[in-house]
Amino acid sequence: MPKRGIADRVAATESTEVPTDDASAADLRRQLQVARSRLHTQQVRQRAILENLAHGLSLYDRQGRLVLCNQQFLDIYRLPPALGRRGTTFRRILEARVAGNTHVGADGQTYVADRLGAVSEHRPLGGIHRLNSGQVISMTHQPMADGGWVSTHKDVTELFNMQAELTHLAYHDPLTGLPNRTLFYQRVNRAFDTIGDGGPFAVLCLDLDGFKPINDTLGHATGDALLRQFAGRIARVLGPDDTTARMGGDEFAVLHAGGDEASARALAARIAEASHAPFDFDGEVVSVSVGIGIACAPTDGGDIDELLHSADLALYAAKREKRGGIRAYEHEMDRAIEARRRTEHDLRRAFENGEFELFYQPILNLRTQAFSGFEALIRWRHPERGLISPAEFIPVAEEMGLIVGIGEWAFREAFAEAARWPAELRVAVNVSSIQLRRGNLVAAVMNALAASGLAHGRAEIEITESVFLEQSEQSLQTLRQLRALGVRIALDDFGTGYSALSYLLAFPFDKIKIDGAFVRALSDAQHAQAIVAAVADIGAKMQMATTAEGIETAEQLRSVHLAGYTEAQGYLIARPMPREQVRRLLNAAYDTMPSDPLEDAQRAVG
Ligand code: C2E
Ligand code: MG
Ligand code: MG
């Protein structure tokens, strides 16, 4: 009879009533119960651990037979429960997985080969593989000392997608979905790397004209929608190898792979064409045009920064020419545009830094031989470049819209200064058409007058004919208002514009200033004399003062005096001068002896 094991003995004792005569048997039974329950607890715990693992796990022995696996493992690879039984061979499980086509394409074959290799060489393995279901699995294969191995299988789909999304975010513009600056740089750098094999390529810099006002007036939602639609339109005209990116704001860039200047120009024309059609936002129709600058590699730039800089300069030139312009980079652009850019940059600071000054040029009354007043002429005292003439920076300030603020400052400064002068002297301030259109000119003039205490009749503003070229009824209305308030209005540079005579009918000017060019032509052109004389006559008939500008010689002064001009202004009489010099001159003229310029002028006239 075989020896009875403890369990049998316990079982035997269990079937009877508790043996009171056998203390050791009870002891044994208790020990066994404890051991059993421990084992059970351990198994339960093990299972619990196994089944509650966040990932699938399978354990094999040295013969490649399954020792255990959890449900997650079976689920991930959609394996039937039968295969999860102890003893199933690794090979069978692999075959089932491949047959079930759970691995994507060729990935499956590679996976099987890799795993079998790891088993036979007894080495660890790890990696990511994709399943047909779209799941992404991270697997580890770890050999164990007993010759078997354990493998873990973790579903990292969410993490993976998140990472992919993060990567996408890092390289794309969230508004338009286009590649962003970072990705654009990568692609252009790659194009530079392969320039030998890929041939030349071009970059295009794009900038929407008129985007800002749309954004400002119709709101950011419309602005965003416009940018999205615009991005879509560019994408449709690109070649398959081209990349378009949003560089920020309303700036876009295109990498035109394998294209020379001619093909880049053709692409630019297609983009311009595509952007021409109006954009419709729920009945709100807006039109934009796009400025495009082209630079070709490697001729216009040896690296990305140089190349983009060149394209940017070309864009800048294109936009300055006209709306919707297209320009390819030329070497001459560098210097001219750099200078202009610097002016723009410095101009922004100039105002805050108080770098502007007014100079004053006296105007001589030819009847009384006394000064009737001064014209205020702005100067920019640049910290490095010295005094800069308004001819150079006023057009830039106009384009930048800075002229409105500068103009307001000029009124305040000029009126305050004139308020210190003798009461019969006027001050004239130049006003550009942009100020008339954009700024609230009436308020600016009136505020400056009020602040200075200057009598309205001592203030004059000079406008040029460009005000009329824009045919703005609103500008004329502003001028009428100012004149009704007692401010004098002068027409400056008369004769340099188109159909100048008709302007005299459009507005009742107080004064006409004939341009210095006619004065200069006096000595050698007969018809210049005729024109100069005619303007004096018109002024007299229409009861307007007439000023001859640019008087440099005594001869010219005599001629305009004879022709009947009421006033003269020019270097002969005095150059524009700083306010301190005006103060000295006026002190001398009014308190003690006559000043040099006045004397000179009187001598010249007499
Ligand atoms: P403008 O109003 O026709 O001013 C006359 C210009 O002729 C001034 O040039 C003056 O310095 C110059 N000039 C005066 N006498 C002579 C002369 O005998 N010979 C020659 N060759 N030139 C003479 P500046 O000061 O360079 O100003 C140029 C233009 O800039 C002005 O032409 C005016 O249109 C504009 N400007 C000046 N100051 C302001 C300002 O505060 N605001 C605005 N919007 N424009 C201004
Ligand atoms: Mg003037
Ligand atoms: Mg003038």
XYZ file of C-alpha atoms and ligand atoms in Angstrom:
654
model
C 0.000 0.000 0.000
C 1.462 3.287 -1.026
C 2.384 5.731 1.648
C -0.464 8.140 2.239
C 0.393 11.745 1.697
C -0.477 14.478 4.117
C -3.349 15.572 1.970
C -4.873 12.110 1.986
C -4.484 11.914 5.652
C -6.092 15.240 6.083
C -8.855 14.247 3.687
C -9.368 11.084 5.702
C -9.549 12.934 8.932
C -11.819 15.541 7.404
C -14.358 12.877 6.486
C -14.616 11.766 10.114
C -15.610 13.664 13.200
C -12.879 15.677 14.877
C -10.507 13.146 16.464
C -10.123 14.139 20.016
C -7.638 11.365 20.666
C -5.069 12.499 18.060
C -3.587 15.981 18.836
C -0.839 15.811 16.183
C -3.341 15.076 13.416
C -5.290 18.229 14.307
C -2.089 20.145 14.313
C -1.165 18.855 10.909
C -4.566 19.612 9.592
C -4.295 23.174 10.788
C -0.885 23.595 9.236
C -2.152 22.220 6.001
C -5.132 24.519 6.011
C -2.847 27.480 6.519
C -0.542 26.318 3.727
C -3.463 25.796 1.406
C -5.016 29.082 2.073
C -1.619 30.752 1.643
C -1.157 29.039 -1.669
C -4.623 29.998 -2.707
C -4.115 33.590 -1.660
C -0.855 33.610 -3.557
C -2.517 32.227 -6.678
C -5.368 34.658 -6.401
C -2.901 37.478 -5.960
C -0.841 36.286 -8.885
C -3.909 36.090 -11.086
C -5.067 39.432 -9.846
C -1.727 40.933 -10.642
C -1.598 39.217 -13.994
C -5.114 40.149 -15.010
C -4.880 43.645 -13.712
C -1.675 44.460 -15.440
C -2.109 47.374 -17.791
C -0.517 45.303 -20.511
C -0.516 41.832 -21.927
C 1.999 39.348 -20.566
C 3.092 35.892 -21.635
C 5.657 33.590 -20.084
C 7.321 30.677 -21.893
C 9.568 27.886 -20.748
C 12.842 26.839 -22.357
C 10.996 24.569 -24.817
C 9.004 27.538 -26.038
C 5.798 26.435 -24.370
C 3.407 28.834 -22.776
C 3.559 28.818 -18.977
C 1.004 31.495 -18.447
C -0.481 34.547 -20.065
C -3.177 37.009 -19.137
C -6.423 37.915 -20.838
C -5.016 41.218 -22.067
C -2.433 39.332 -24.076
C -5.117 37.252 -25.766
C -7.278 40.302 -26.348
C -4.589 42.418 -27.957
C -3.919 39.782 -30.613
C -7.510 38.461 -30.703
C -6.371 34.954 -29.784
C -8.960 32.296 -28.866
C -8.945 31.236 -25.166
C -7.736 27.753 -26.151
C -4.402 29.172 -27.230
C -3.965 30.759 -23.817
C -3.666 27.368 -22.160
C -0.496 26.203 -20.574
C 1.687 24.273 -23.013
C 0.683 26.009 -26.240
C 3.813 26.493 -28.298
C 5.161 29.915 -29.086
C 5.218 28.973 -32.746
C 1.497 28.216 -32.725
C 0.729 31.494 -31.119
C 2.855 33.390 -33.649
C 1.235 31.546 -36.537
C -2.212 32.299 -35.194
C -1.315 35.950 -34.930
C -0.015 36.152 -38.480
C -2.893 34.080 -39.855
C -5.325 36.348 -38.034
C -3.574 39.089 -39.937
C -3.350 41.175 -36.840
C -0.063 42.655 -37.974
C -0.024 45.213 -40.700
C 1.428 44.022 -44.025
C 5.069 43.090 -44.219
C 5.405 44.176 -40.620
C 4.032 40.756 -39.621
C 6.803 38.763 -41.350
C 9.498 40.978 -39.897
C 7.974 40.694 -36.474
C 7.940 36.877 -36.559
C 11.519 36.726 -37.813
C 12.668 39.143 -35.125
C 10.973 37.269 -32.325
C 12.254 33.844 -33.426
C 15.724 35.318 -33.745
C 15.557 36.680 -30.209
C 14.411 33.290 -28.893
C 17.103 31.285 -30.622
C 19.860 33.725 -29.673
C 18.504 34.132 -26.199
C 18.636 37.907 -26.352
C 16.240 40.690 -25.387
C 14.130 42.500 -27.952
C 11.826 45.476 -27.894
C 9.939 47.684 -30.298
C 6.761 49.154 -31.569
C 4.485 47.480 -34.082
C 1.196 48.369 -35.610
C -1.833 46.107 -35.844
C -4.539 46.008 -38.466
C -6.968 47.341 -35.889
C -4.990 50.582 -35.826
C -3.590 49.751 -32.421
C 0.037 50.494 -31.750
C 1.748 47.937 -29.481
C 4.936 48.322 -27.577
C 6.501 44.872 -27.015
C 9.396 43.709 -24.838
C 10.943 40.267 -24.980
C 13.121 39.382 -22.017
C 15.033 36.036 -21.764
C 15.077 34.419 -18.326
C 17.756 32.414 -16.533
C 15.832 29.125 -16.900
C 15.972 29.388 -20.699
C 12.425 30.659 -21.069
C 11.342 34.227 -21.606
C 8.717 36.682 -20.677
C 7.164 39.140 -23.083
C 5.025 42.193 -22.407
C 2.649 43.838 -24.861
C 1.397 47.285 -24.140
C -1.234 49.160 -26.106
C 0.332 52.598 -26.621
C -2.053 53.751 -29.350
C -3.269 56.771 -27.413
C 0.197 57.841 -26.418
C 1.412 57.278 -29.939
C -1.401 59.332 -31.444
C -0.856 62.037 -28.892
C 2.764 62.112 -29.804
C 1.898 62.216 -33.475
C -0.488 65.044 -32.744
C 2.140 66.877 -30.756
C 4.595 66.411 -33.573
C 2.001 67.691 -36.019
C 1.330 70.676 -33.797
C 5.015 71.426 -33.539
C 5.328 71.539 -37.313
C 2.014 72.964 -38.460
C 0.064 76.142 -38.155
C -3.092 75.393 -36.165
C -5.236 77.914 -38.057
C -4.598 76.838 -41.637
C -3.130 73.376 -41.072
C -0.226 74.367 -43.318
C 3.378 73.592 -42.385
C 4.770 76.248 -40.079
C 8.052 78.117 -40.156
C 9.933 75.257 -38.471
C 8.865 72.668 -40.997
C 9.415 75.117 -43.843
C 12.978 75.680 -42.660
C 13.528 71.912 -42.515
C 12.264 71.443 -46.048
C 14.312 74.313 -47.458
C 17.396 73.039 -45.647
C 16.789 69.631 -47.171
C 16.445 71.266 -50.592
C 19.838 72.899 -50.010
C 21.329 69.526 -49.018
C 20.165 67.906 -52.234
C 20.804 70.869 -54.484
C 23.359 68.821 -56.448
C 20.819 66.109 -57.326
C 17.629 68.173 -57.103
C 18.849 71.130 -59.148
C 17.955 74.737 -58.371
C 14.855 75.676 -56.441
C 13.043 78.853 -55.484
C 11.343 80.297 -52.469
C 8.433 82.706 -52.689
C 7.477 85.089 -49.902
C 3.816 86.097 -49.921
C 2.049 88.860 -48.083
C -1.634 89.723 -48.296
C -2.393 93.323 -49.223
C -5.281 94.768 -47.316
C -5.482 92.038 -44.724
C -5.147 94.293 -41.703
C -8.099 96.561 -42.494
C -10.279 93.495 -43.125
C -9.221 92.014 -39.822
C -9.812 95.320 -38.069
C -13.183 96.146 -39.570
C -14.799 92.732 -40.107
C -13.357 91.068 -37.034
C -10.844 88.362 -36.302
C -13.198 85.509 -37.152
C -13.487 86.806 -40.714
C -9.747 87.452 -40.779
C -9.114 83.849 -39.749
C -11.573 82.516 -42.312
C -9.857 84.587 -44.990
C -6.455 83.186 -44.079
C -7.833 79.627 -44.173
C -9.469 80.117 -47.558
C -6.407 81.819 -48.921
C -4.221 78.920 -47.716
C -6.571 76.525 -49.498
C -6.324 78.483 -52.730
C -2.527 78.475 -52.710
C -2.424 74.771 -51.955
C -4.523 74.070 -55.064
C -2.116 75.741 -57.506
C 1.091 74.255 -56.111
C 3.054 71.453 -57.736
C 3.193 68.059 -55.976
C 6.703 68.696 -54.627
C 6.087 72.272 -53.514
C 5.536 73.219 -49.893
C 3.546 76.157 -48.687
C 3.865 77.390 -45.132
C 2.313 80.047 -42.968
C 5.114 82.066 -41.521
C 2.904 84.141 -39.219
C 0.188 86.768 -39.520
C -0.685 87.235 -43.180
C 2.727 86.052 -44.347
C 3.102 82.844 -46.285
C 6.044 81.200 -48.012
C 6.339 78.633 -50.759
C 9.192 76.263 -51.486
C 9.139 75.656 -55.213
C 11.140 72.460 -55.538
C 13.264 71.981 -58.625
C 12.084 75.222 -60.220
C 14.055 78.050 -61.796
C 13.086 81.714 -61.865
C 10.824 81.347 -64.888
C 8.820 78.544 -63.351
C 8.730 80.366 -60.001
C 7.295 83.407 -61.781
C 4.685 81.214 -63.426
C 3.767 79.774 -60.028
C 3.593 83.278 -58.544
C 1.241 84.315 -61.330
C -0.995 81.320 -60.587
C -1.063 82.199 -56.889
C -1.866 85.847 -57.675
C -4.614 84.717 -60.036
C -6.071 82.365 -57.438
C -6.208 85.104 -54.831
C -7.948 87.581 -57.129
C -11.418 86.098 -56.940
C -13.388 87.750 -54.126
C -13.749 85.901 -50.834
C -17.289 85.486 -49.599
C -18.058 85.216 -45.885
C -21.790 84.817 -45.422
C -22.524 87.511 -47.936
C -19.653 89.710 -46.783
C -17.514 89.882 -49.908
C -13.922 90.991 -49.588
C -11.085 91.271 -52.073
C -7.416 91.005 -51.396
C -4.330 90.870 -53.515
C -1.066 89.220 -52.720
C 2.441 90.628 -53.065
C 5.043 88.021 -54.013
C 8.836 88.113 -53.799
C 10.923 85.401 -55.457
C 14.476 84.269 -54.703
C 16.282 81.391 -56.410
C 18.833 79.060 -54.865
C 21.726 78.975 -54.982
C 22.203 82.270 -56.888
C 20.197 84.527 -54.561
C 21.299 82.911 -51.318
C 23.689 80.182 -50.188
C 21.696 79.271 -47.105
C 18.151 79.535 -45.935
C 18.564 82.842 -44.129
C 20.179 84.523 -47.113
C 17.617 83.089 -49.470
C 14.615 84.140 -47.390
C 16.161 87.550 -46.900
C 16.453 87.960 -50.671
C 12.869 86.818 -51.212
C 11.785 89.235 -48.517
C 13.562 92.145 -50.197
C 11.923 91.211 -53.489
C 8.542 91.101 -51.752
C 9.188 94.466 -50.232
C 10.025 95.911 -53.651
C 6.933 94.252 -55.132
C 4.670 95.753 -52.502
C 6.125 99.207 -52.852
C 5.468 99.202 -56.573
C 1.838 98.284 -56.523
C -0.718 96.093 -54.854
C -0.460 92.532 -55.995
C 3.031 93.000 -57.419
C 5.417 90.164 -58.215
C 9.170 90.727 -58.158
C 12.187 88.465 -58.377
C 15.250 89.357 -56.368
C 17.913 91.595 -57.930
C 21.205 92.511 -56.335
C 20.519 96.251 -56.422
C 17.576 95.728 -54.101
C 19.840 95.149 -51.143
C 21.206 98.597 -50.662
C 18.197 100.688 -51.585
C 15.795 98.646 -49.533
C 18.090 98.250 -46.580
C 18.447 102.031 -46.397
C 14.725 102.467 -46.599
C 14.139 99.790 -43.981
C 16.547 101.495 -41.669
C 14.733 104.756 -42.159
C 11.449 103.036 -41.297
C 12.935 101.388 -38.271
C 14.596 104.572 -37.020
C 11.535 106.655 -37.783
C 9.452 104.674 -35.332
C 11.819 105.543 -32.537
C 12.475 109.082 -33.717
C 9.114 110.352 -32.630
C 9.375 108.874 -29.134
C 12.951 110.068 -28.791
C 12.046 113.613 -29.700
C 14.334 113.662 -32.711
C 12.128 115.998 -34.763
C 12.630 119.733 -34.935
C 10.954 122.510 -36.810
C 12.987 124.984 -38.805
C 11.378 128.225 -39.897
C 11.869 130.043 -43.165
C 10.768 133.671 -43.336
C 8.314 134.870 -45.952
C 8.828 138.392 -47.165
C 5.873 140.646 -47.911
C 6.894 142.402 -51.110
C 4.522 145.311 -50.556
C 5.612 146.219 -47.034
C 9.150 144.802 -47.303
C 8.604 143.188 -43.908
C 8.262 139.555 -42.948
C 4.685 138.390 -43.045
C 5.511 135.159 -41.264
C 7.433 131.906 -41.385
C 6.913 128.517 -42.921
C 7.593 125.680 -40.511
C 9.697 122.971 -42.133
C 10.339 119.765 -40.281
C 13.808 118.342 -39.735
C 14.830 115.005 -38.324
C 17.950 115.133 -36.214
C 19.111 111.521 -36.557
C 21.549 110.463 -33.821
C 24.000 109.040 -36.393
C 23.032 110.450 -39.753
C 22.595 114.064 -38.700
C 19.858 116.298 -40.128
C 17.591 114.494 -42.564
C 15.430 116.404 -45.020
C 11.660 115.936 -45.035
C 11.787 115.001 -48.712
C 13.510 111.825 -47.576
C 11.409 110.791 -44.607
C 7.963 112.390 -45.027
C 6.938 109.959 -47.809
C 8.055 107.073 -45.586
C 6.173 108.484 -42.597
C 3.124 108.847 -44.831
C 3.274 105.245 -45.956
C 3.721 104.085 -42.396
C 0.852 106.230 -41.141
C 3.247 107.938 -38.718
C 2.581 111.248 -40.416
C -0.624 111.758 -38.443
C 1.180 111.816 -35.099
C 4.096 113.794 -36.497
C 1.675 116.312 -37.981
C -0.122 116.801 -34.678
C 3.188 117.407 -33.003
C 4.143 119.914 -35.729
C 0.962 121.934 -35.136
C 1.544 122.094 -31.385
C 5.193 123.000 -31.779
C 4.720 125.584 -34.537
C 1.723 127.324 -32.955
C 3.395 127.483 -29.545
C 6.462 129.019 -31.131
C 4.485 131.519 -33.215
C 2.603 132.617 -30.115
C 5.917 134.106 -28.906
C 6.364 136.154 -32.069
C 4.998 139.637 -32.748
C 1.264 139.473 -33.429
C 1.454 140.394 -37.126
C 3.522 137.320 -37.976
C 1.864 134.156 -39.222
C 3.096 130.593 -39.206
C 2.465 128.135 -42.018
C 2.478 124.377 -41.408
C 2.634 121.815 -44.194
C -0.026 119.117 -44.254
C 0.066 116.015 -46.402
C -2.990 114.507 -48.023
C -2.707 111.451 -45.777
C -3.208 113.700 -42.756
C -6.301 115.118 -44.379
C -7.722 111.712 -45.063
C -6.703 109.792 -41.970
C -6.223 112.117 -39.068
C -8.844 114.254 -37.473
C -7.243 117.383 -38.828
C -9.778 119.887 -37.552
C -9.396 118.623 -33.990
C -5.613 118.498 -34.263
C -5.407 122.101 -35.474
C -7.966 123.394 -33.015
C -6.361 121.635 -30.028
C -2.955 123.022 -30.928
C -4.401 126.502 -31.373
C -6.169 126.323 -28.038
C -3.064 125.040 -26.266
C -0.891 127.806 -27.699
C -3.353 130.642 -27.495
C -2.431 131.634 -31.063
C -5.099 133.640 -32.898
C -6.715 131.460 -35.595
C -5.948 134.014 -38.288
C -2.217 133.663 -37.641
C -2.250 129.978 -38.509
C -1.942 128.809 -42.077
C -1.813 125.314 -43.462
C -0.177 124.452 -46.756
C -1.571 121.628 -48.810
C -0.387 120.335 -52.153
C -2.351 119.397 -55.207
C -2.174 115.723 -54.277
C -5.191 116.416 -52.070
C -7.214 116.929 -55.232
C -5.766 113.977 -57.073
C -7.482 111.753 -54.558
C -10.730 113.608 -55.205
C -11.844 113.217 -51.678
C -14.926 115.250 -50.883
C -14.216 114.568 -47.230
C -10.814 116.264 -47.501
C -12.388 119.338 -49.052
C -14.982 119.362 -46.306
C -12.207 119.351 -43.700
C -10.506 122.272 -45.409
C -13.773 124.216 -45.534
C -14.301 123.629 -41.826
C -10.828 124.861 -40.993
C -11.231 127.919 -43.143
C -14.580 128.669 -41.517
C -12.764 128.603 -38.179
C -10.428 131.323 -39.427
C -7.410 129.205 -40.378
C -5.821 130.240 -43.680
C -5.362 127.653 -46.410
C -2.521 127.881 -48.930
C -2.038 125.837 -52.091
C 1.610 124.791 -52.124
C 3.897 123.874 -55.038
C 1.395 125.283 -57.482
C 1.959 124.227 -61.082
C 3.629 120.888 -60.390
C 0.458 118.807 -60.462
C -2.148 118.188 -63.107
C -4.800 120.658 -64.212
C -3.738 122.982 -61.438
C -6.085 125.735 -62.512
C -9.180 123.686 -61.882
C -8.211 123.327 -58.216
C -8.556 127.052 -57.774
C -12.227 126.667 -58.616
C -12.708 123.733 -56.296
C -11.616 125.583 -53.173
C -11.316 129.242 -52.109
C -7.638 129.364 -51.162
C -6.172 132.257 -49.243
C -2.833 131.914 -50.960
C -1.104 130.254 -53.900
C 2.572 129.382 -53.672
C 4.092 128.949 -57.124
C 6.652 126.200 -57.209
C 10.348 127.075 -57.148
C 10.828 125.236 -60.441
C 9.050 128.072 -62.306
C 11.152 130.657 -60.523
C 14.334 128.806 -61.495
C 13.208 128.651 -65.123
C 12.557 132.396 -65.253
C 15.924 133.402 -66.674
C 16.010 131.017 -69.638
C 12.476 130.108 -70.583
C 10.100 132.642 -72.054
C 6.991 130.674 -71.235
C 8.134 130.330 -67.612
C 7.893 134.080 -67.398
C 4.426 133.938 -68.926
C 3.256 131.337 -66.428
C 4.787 133.127 -63.444
C 3.068 136.352 -64.544
C -0.257 134.610 -65.182
C -0.328 133.077 -61.695
C 0.266 136.497 -60.131
C -2.650 137.867 -62.174
C -4.961 135.044 -61.206
C -4.087 135.612 -57.555
C -4.780 139.293 -57.831
C -8.112 138.754 -59.615
C -9.223 136.102 -57.134
C -7.977 138.100 -54.181
C -5.492 135.544 -53.072
C -1.996 136.207 -51.810
C 0.698 134.875 -54.139
C 4.053 133.629 -52.908
C 7.012 132.923 -55.156
C 9.055 130.077 -53.684
C 12.725 129.256 -54.157
C 14.050 132.766 -54.676
C 17.807 132.417 -54.843
C 18.938 135.451 -56.803
C 18.251 139.147 -56.679
C 17.218 138.896 -60.311
C 14.510 136.364 -59.498
C 13.288 138.481 -56.645
C 13.016 141.511 -58.887
C 11.153 139.496 -61.549
C 8.513 138.126 -59.206
C 8.111 141.490 -57.574
C 7.515 143.071 -60.966
C 5.160 140.271 -61.953
C 2.982 141.273 -59.007
C 3.641 138.583 -56.397
C 2.676 139.661 -52.954
C 5.284 137.514 -51.192
C 8.645 135.879 -51.735
C 10.451 133.044 -50.012
C 13.876 131.606 -50.694
C 17.502 131.232 -49.746
C 18.193 134.774 -50.898
C 15.956 136.093 -48.161
C 16.844 133.471 -45.591
C 17.341 129.766 -45.302
C 15.112 127.770 -42.982
C 16.545 128.211 -39.470
C 16.115 126.756 -35.996
C 13.621 128.450 -33.704
C 16.348 130.007 -31.525
C 17.715 131.784 -34.554
C 14.234 133.057 -35.415
C 13.884 134.388 -31.894
C 17.229 136.196 -32.115
C 16.339 137.567 -35.518
C 12.981 138.855 -34.314
C 14.473 140.374 -31.180
C 17.017 142.191 -33.279
C 14.510 143.312 -35.916
C 11.851 144.488 -33.523
C 13.864 145.791 -30.601
C 17.128 147.112 -31.867
C 18.591 147.113 -35.318
C 17.433 145.359 -38.460
C 18.714 141.853 -38.997
C 21.014 140.876 -41.794
C 18.558 138.802 -43.846
C 15.945 141.488 -43.716
C 18.422 144.094 -44.750
C 19.714 141.898 -47.543
C 16.229 141.289 -48.780
C 15.286 144.918 -48.723
C 18.417 145.818 -50.580
C 17.703 143.167 -53.186
C 14.164 144.382 -53.747
C 15.067 148.034 -53.772
P 7.630 122.910 -49.381
O 6.488 123.045 -48.458
O 7.409 123.318 -50.772
O 8.821 123.689 -48.718
C 9.751 124.435 -49.440
C 11.005 123.668 -49.602
O 11.895 124.416 -50.388
C 11.711 123.423 -48.272
O 12.394 122.221 -48.384
C 12.705 124.582 -48.256
O 13.813 124.329 -47.435
C 13.080 124.645 -49.694
N 13.583 125.966 -50.078
C 13.275 127.160 -49.546
N 13.926 128.150 -50.208
C 14.624 127.567 -51.189
C 15.502 128.067 -52.214
O 15.738 129.243 -52.366
N 16.046 127.161 -53.054
C 15.800 125.835 -52.925
N 16.365 125.006 -53.760
N 14.976 125.313 -51.972
C 14.399 126.186 -51.110
P 12.403 121.223 -47.222
O 12.455 121.939 -45.925
O 13.406 120.204 -47.523
O 10.952 120.579 -47.317
C 10.591 119.823 -48.385
C 9.136 119.502 -48.378
O 8.816 118.674 -47.287
C 8.274 120.710 -48.176
O 8.128 121.383 -49.391
C 7.001 120.122 -47.678
O 6.226 119.665 -48.752
C 7.491 118.938 -46.907
N 7.449 119.248 -45.465
C 8.284 119.994 -44.738
N 7.882 120.042 -43.449
C 6.742 119.349 -43.377
C 5.825 119.024 -42.316
O 5.961 119.443 -41.161
N 4.754 118.256 -42.637
C 4.551 117.795 -43.899
N 3.469 117.041 -44.124
N 5.374 118.070 -44.906
C 6.461 118.838 -44.658
Mg 5.241 124.323 -47.985
Mg 6.416 124.459 -51.768
